[in-house]
Amino acid sequence: MAKLIIDDTSEAFDIPDNSPIAEACEGAGVPFACTEGVCGTCVIEVKEGMENLSEFTQEEEDFLGDLDTERLACQCNIKSGTVKVSY
């Protein structure tokens, strides 16, 4: 089991390895609209554990431009370990 920590609320979610983080993020208050990586509503900042997330998707590359600490929550899977994000 992987762990997703929402820095804004200090909530922690146990998520099966290699699973999407969208449901946990939405439950913690991250806004969602299209869920397809087009609108950018669900932009999150990865504070710790970027290496524990899936690779950037083409949708993220198209929307975000610079691939640094921002991700689209609708596009991320957590591989394992712990990831801390804020929104």
Coordinates of N, CA and C in Angstrom, one line a residue:
M1 N 0.8 -1.2 0.0 CA 0.0 0.0 0.0 C 0.9 1.3 0.0
A2 N 0.5 2.2 -0.8 CA 1.1 3.5 -0.9 C 0.4 4.5 0.0
K3 N 1.0 5.6 0.3 CA 0.3 6.6 1.1 C 0.4 8.0 0.4
L4 N -0.8 8.6 0.3 CA -0.9 9.9 -0.2 C -1.2 10.9 0.9
I5 N -0.4 11.9 1.1 CA -0.6 12.9 2.2 C -1.0 14.2 1.5
I6 N -2.1 14.8 2.0 CA -2.6 16.1 1.5 C -2.1 17.1 2.5
D7 N -1.1 17.9 2.1 CA -0.4 18.8 3.0 C -1.4 19.9 3.5
D8 N -2.3 20.3 2.7 CA -3.2 21.4 3.1 C -4.1 21.0 4.2
T9 N -4.5 19.8 4.3 CA -5.5 19.3 5.3 C -4.8 18.3 6.3
S10 N -3.6 17.9 6.1 CA -2.9 16.8 6.8 C -3.6 15.5 6.8
E11 N -4.5 15.3 5.8 CA -5.2 14.0 5.6 C -4.2 13.0 4.9
A12 N -4.3 11.8 5.3 CA -3.5 10.7 4.7 C -4.4 9.6 4.2
F13 N -4.1 9.1 3.0 CA -4.9 8.1 2.3 C -4.0 6.9 2.0
D14 N -4.4 5.7 2.3 CA -3.7 4.5 1.9 C -4.3 4.1 0.6
I15 N -3.5 4.0 -0.4 CA -3.9 3.7 -1.8 C -3.2 2.5 -2.3
P16 N -3.8 1.5 -2.9 CA -3.1 0.3 -3.4 C -2.0 0.8 -4.4
D17 N -0.8 0.1 -4.4 CA 0.2 0.4 -5.3 C -0.3 0.4 -6.7
N18 N 0.3 1.3 -7.5 CA 0.0 1.4 -9.0 C -1.5 1.8 -9.2
S19 N -2.1 2.6 -8.3 CA -3.5 3.0 -8.5 C -3.5 4.6 -8.7
P20 N -4.6 5.0 -9.3 CA -4.9 6.5 -9.5 C -5.0 7.2 -8.1
I21 N -4.6 8.4 -8.1 CA -4.7 9.2 -6.8 C -6.0 10.1 -6.9
A22 N -6.7 10.2 -8.0 CA -7.8 11.1 -8.2 C -8.9 11.0 -7.2
E23 N -9.3 9.9 -6.8 CA -10.4 9.7 -5.9 C -10.0 10.3 -4.5
A24 N -8.8 10.0 -4.1 CA -8.4 10.5 -2.8 C -8.2 12.0 -2.8
C25 N -7.7 12.5 -3.9 CA -7.5 14.0 -4.0 C -8.8 14.7 -4.0
E26 N -9.8 14.1 -4.8 CA -11.1 14.7 -4.8 C -11.8 14.7 -3.4
G27 N -11.6 13.6 -2.7 CA -12.1 13.5 -1.4 C -11.5 14.5 -0.4
A28 N -10.3 14.9 -0.7 CA -9.6 15.9 0.2 C -9.9 17.3 -0.2
G29 N -10.7 17.5 -1.3 CA -11.0 18.9 -1.7 C -10.4 19.4 -3.0
V30 N -9.5 18.6 -3.6 CA -8.9 19.0 -4.9 C -10.1 19.1 -5.9
P31 N -10.2 20.3 -6.6 CA -11.3 20.4 -7.5 C -11.0 19.6 -8.8
F32 N -12.1 19.0 -9.4 CA -12.0 18.3 -10.6 C -13.1 18.8 -11.6
A33 N -12.8 18.7 -12.9 CA -13.8 19.1 -13.9 C -13.8 18.0 -14.9
C34 N -12.9 18.0 -15.9 CA -13.0 17.1 -17.0 C -12.5 15.7 -16.7
T35 N -11.5 15.5 -15.8 CA -10.9 14.3 -15.5 C -10.1 13.6 -16.7
E36 N -9.8 14.4 -17.7 CA -9.1 13.9 -18.9 C -7.8 14.6 -19.1
G37 N -7.4 15.5 -18.2 CA -6.1 16.1 -18.4 C -6.1 17.3 -19.3
V38 N -7.3 17.9 -19.6 CA -7.4 18.9 -20.5 C -7.6 20.3 -19.9
C39 N -8.5 20.3 -18.8 CA -8.9 21.6 -18.2 C -7.9 22.2 -17.2
G40 N -7.1 21.3 -16.5 CA -6.1 21.8 -15.5 C -6.7 22.2 -14.2
T41 N -8.0 21.9 -14.0 CA -8.6 22.2 -12.7 C -7.9 21.5 -11.5
C42 N -7.4 20.3 -11.7 CA -6.9 19.5 -10.6 C -5.4 19.6 -10.5
V43 N -4.8 20.7 -10.8 CA -3.3 20.9 -10.6 C -3.0 20.8 -9.2
I44 N -2.0 19.9 -8.9 CA -1.5 19.8 -7.5 C 0.0 20.0 -7.6
E45 N 0.6 20.4 -6.4 CA 2.0 20.5 -6.3 C 2.6 19.4 -5.5
V46 N 3.5 18.7 -6.0 CA 4.1 17.5 -5.3 C 5.3 18.1 -4.4
K47 N 5.1 18.0 -3.1 CA 6.0 18.4 -2.1 C 7.1 17.4 -1.9
E48 N 6.7 16.1 -1.8 CA 7.7 15.0 -1.6 C 7.2 13.8 -2.3
G49 N 8.1 13.0 -2.8 CA 7.8 11.7 -3.4 C 7.5 11.7 -4.8
M50 N 7.9 12.7 -5.6 CA 7.7 12.7 -7.0 C 8.1 11.4 -7.7
E51 N 9.2 10.8 -7.2 CA 9.7 9.5 -7.8 C 8.7 8.3 -7.6
N52 N 7.7 8.5 -6.7 CA 6.7 7.5 -6.4 C 5.5 7.6 -7.3
L53 N 5.5 8.6 -8.1 CA 4.3 8.8 -9.0 C 4.7 8.3 -10.4
S54 N 3.6 7.9 -11.2 CA 3.8 7.5 -12.6 C 4.5 8.6 -13.4
E55 N 5.0 8.3 -14.6 CA 5.6 9.2 -15.4 C 4.6 10.3 -15.9
F56 N 5.1 11.5 -16.3 CA 4.2 12.5 -16.8 C 3.5 12.0 -18.1
T57 N 2.2 12.3 -18.2 CA 1.5 11.9 -19.4 C 1.6 12.9 -20.4
Q58 N 1.2 12.6 -21.7 CA 1.2 13.6 -22.7 C 0.3 14.8 -22.4
E59 N -0.8 14.5 -21.8 CA -1.7 15.6 -21.4 C -1.1 16.5 -20.4
E60 N -0.3 16.0 -19.5 CA 0.4 16.9 -18.5 C 1.4 17.7 -19.2
E61 N 2.2 17.1 -20.1 CA 3.2 17.8 -20.9 C 2.6 18.9 -21.7
D62 N 1.4 18.7 -22.3 CA 0.7 19.7 -23.1 C 0.2 20.8 -22.2
F63 N -0.4 20.5 -21.1 CA -1.0 21.5 -20.2 C 0.0 22.3 -19.4
L64 N 0.9 21.6 -18.7 CA 1.8 22.2 -17.7 C 3.0 22.8 -18.3
G65 N 3.5 22.4 -19.5 CA 4.7 22.9 -20.1 C 5.9 22.4 -19.3
D66 N 6.4 23.2 -18.4 CA 7.6 22.8 -17.6 C 7.2 21.7 -16.7
L67 N 7.9 20.6 -16.7 CA 7.6 19.4 -15.9 C 8.5 19.5 -14.7
D68 N 8.0 20.1 -13.7 CA 8.7 20.3 -12.4 C 8.0 19.7 -11.3
T69 N 7.3 20.5 -10.4 CA 6.7 19.9 -9.3 C 5.2 19.8 -9.4
E70 N 4.6 20.4 -10.5 CA 3.2 20.4 -10.7 C 2.8 19.1 -11.4
R71 N 1.6 18.6 -11.1 CA 1.0 17.4 -11.8 C -0.5 17.6 -11.9
L72 N -1.1 16.9 -12.8 CA -2.6 16.9 -12.8 C -3.0 15.6 -12.1
A73 N -3.8 15.8 -11.0 CA -4.2 14.7 -10.2 C -5.0 13.7 -10.9
C74 N -5.7 14.1 -12.0 CA -6.5 13.1 -12.7 C -5.6 12.2 -13.6
Q75 N -4.3 12.5 -13.7 CA -3.4 11.8 -14.6 C -2.4 10.9 -13.8
C76 N -2.3 11.1 -12.5 CA -1.3 10.4 -11.7 C -1.7 9.1 -11.1
N77 N -0.8 8.1 -11.2 CA -0.9 6.9 -10.4 C 0.2 6.9 -9.4
I78 N -0.1 6.4 -8.2 CA 1.0 6.3 -7.2 C 1.5 4.9 -7.3
K79 N 2.8 4.8 -7.5 CA 3.5 3.5 -7.7 C 3.6 2.8 -6.4
S80 N 4.2 3.4 -5.4 CA 4.4 2.9 -4.1 C 5.0 4.0 -3.2
G81 N 5.2 3.7 -1.9 CA 5.9 4.7 -1.1 C 4.9 5.7 -0.6
T82 N 5.4 6.9 -0.3 CA 4.7 8.0 0.2 C 4.8 9.2 -0.7
V83 N 3.7 9.9 -1.0 CA 3.7 11.1 -1.8 C 3.0 12.2 -1.0
K84 N 3.6 13.4 -0.9 CA 2.9 14.5 -0.2 C 2.6 15.6 -1.2
V85 N 1.3 16.0 -1.3 CA 0.9 17.0 -2.3 C 0.2 18.2 -1.6
S86 N 0.1 19.3 -2.3 CA -0.8 20.4 -1.9 C -1.5 20.9 -3.1
Y87 N -2.6 21.6 -2.9 CA -3.4 22.1 -4.0 C -3.8 23.6 -3.9

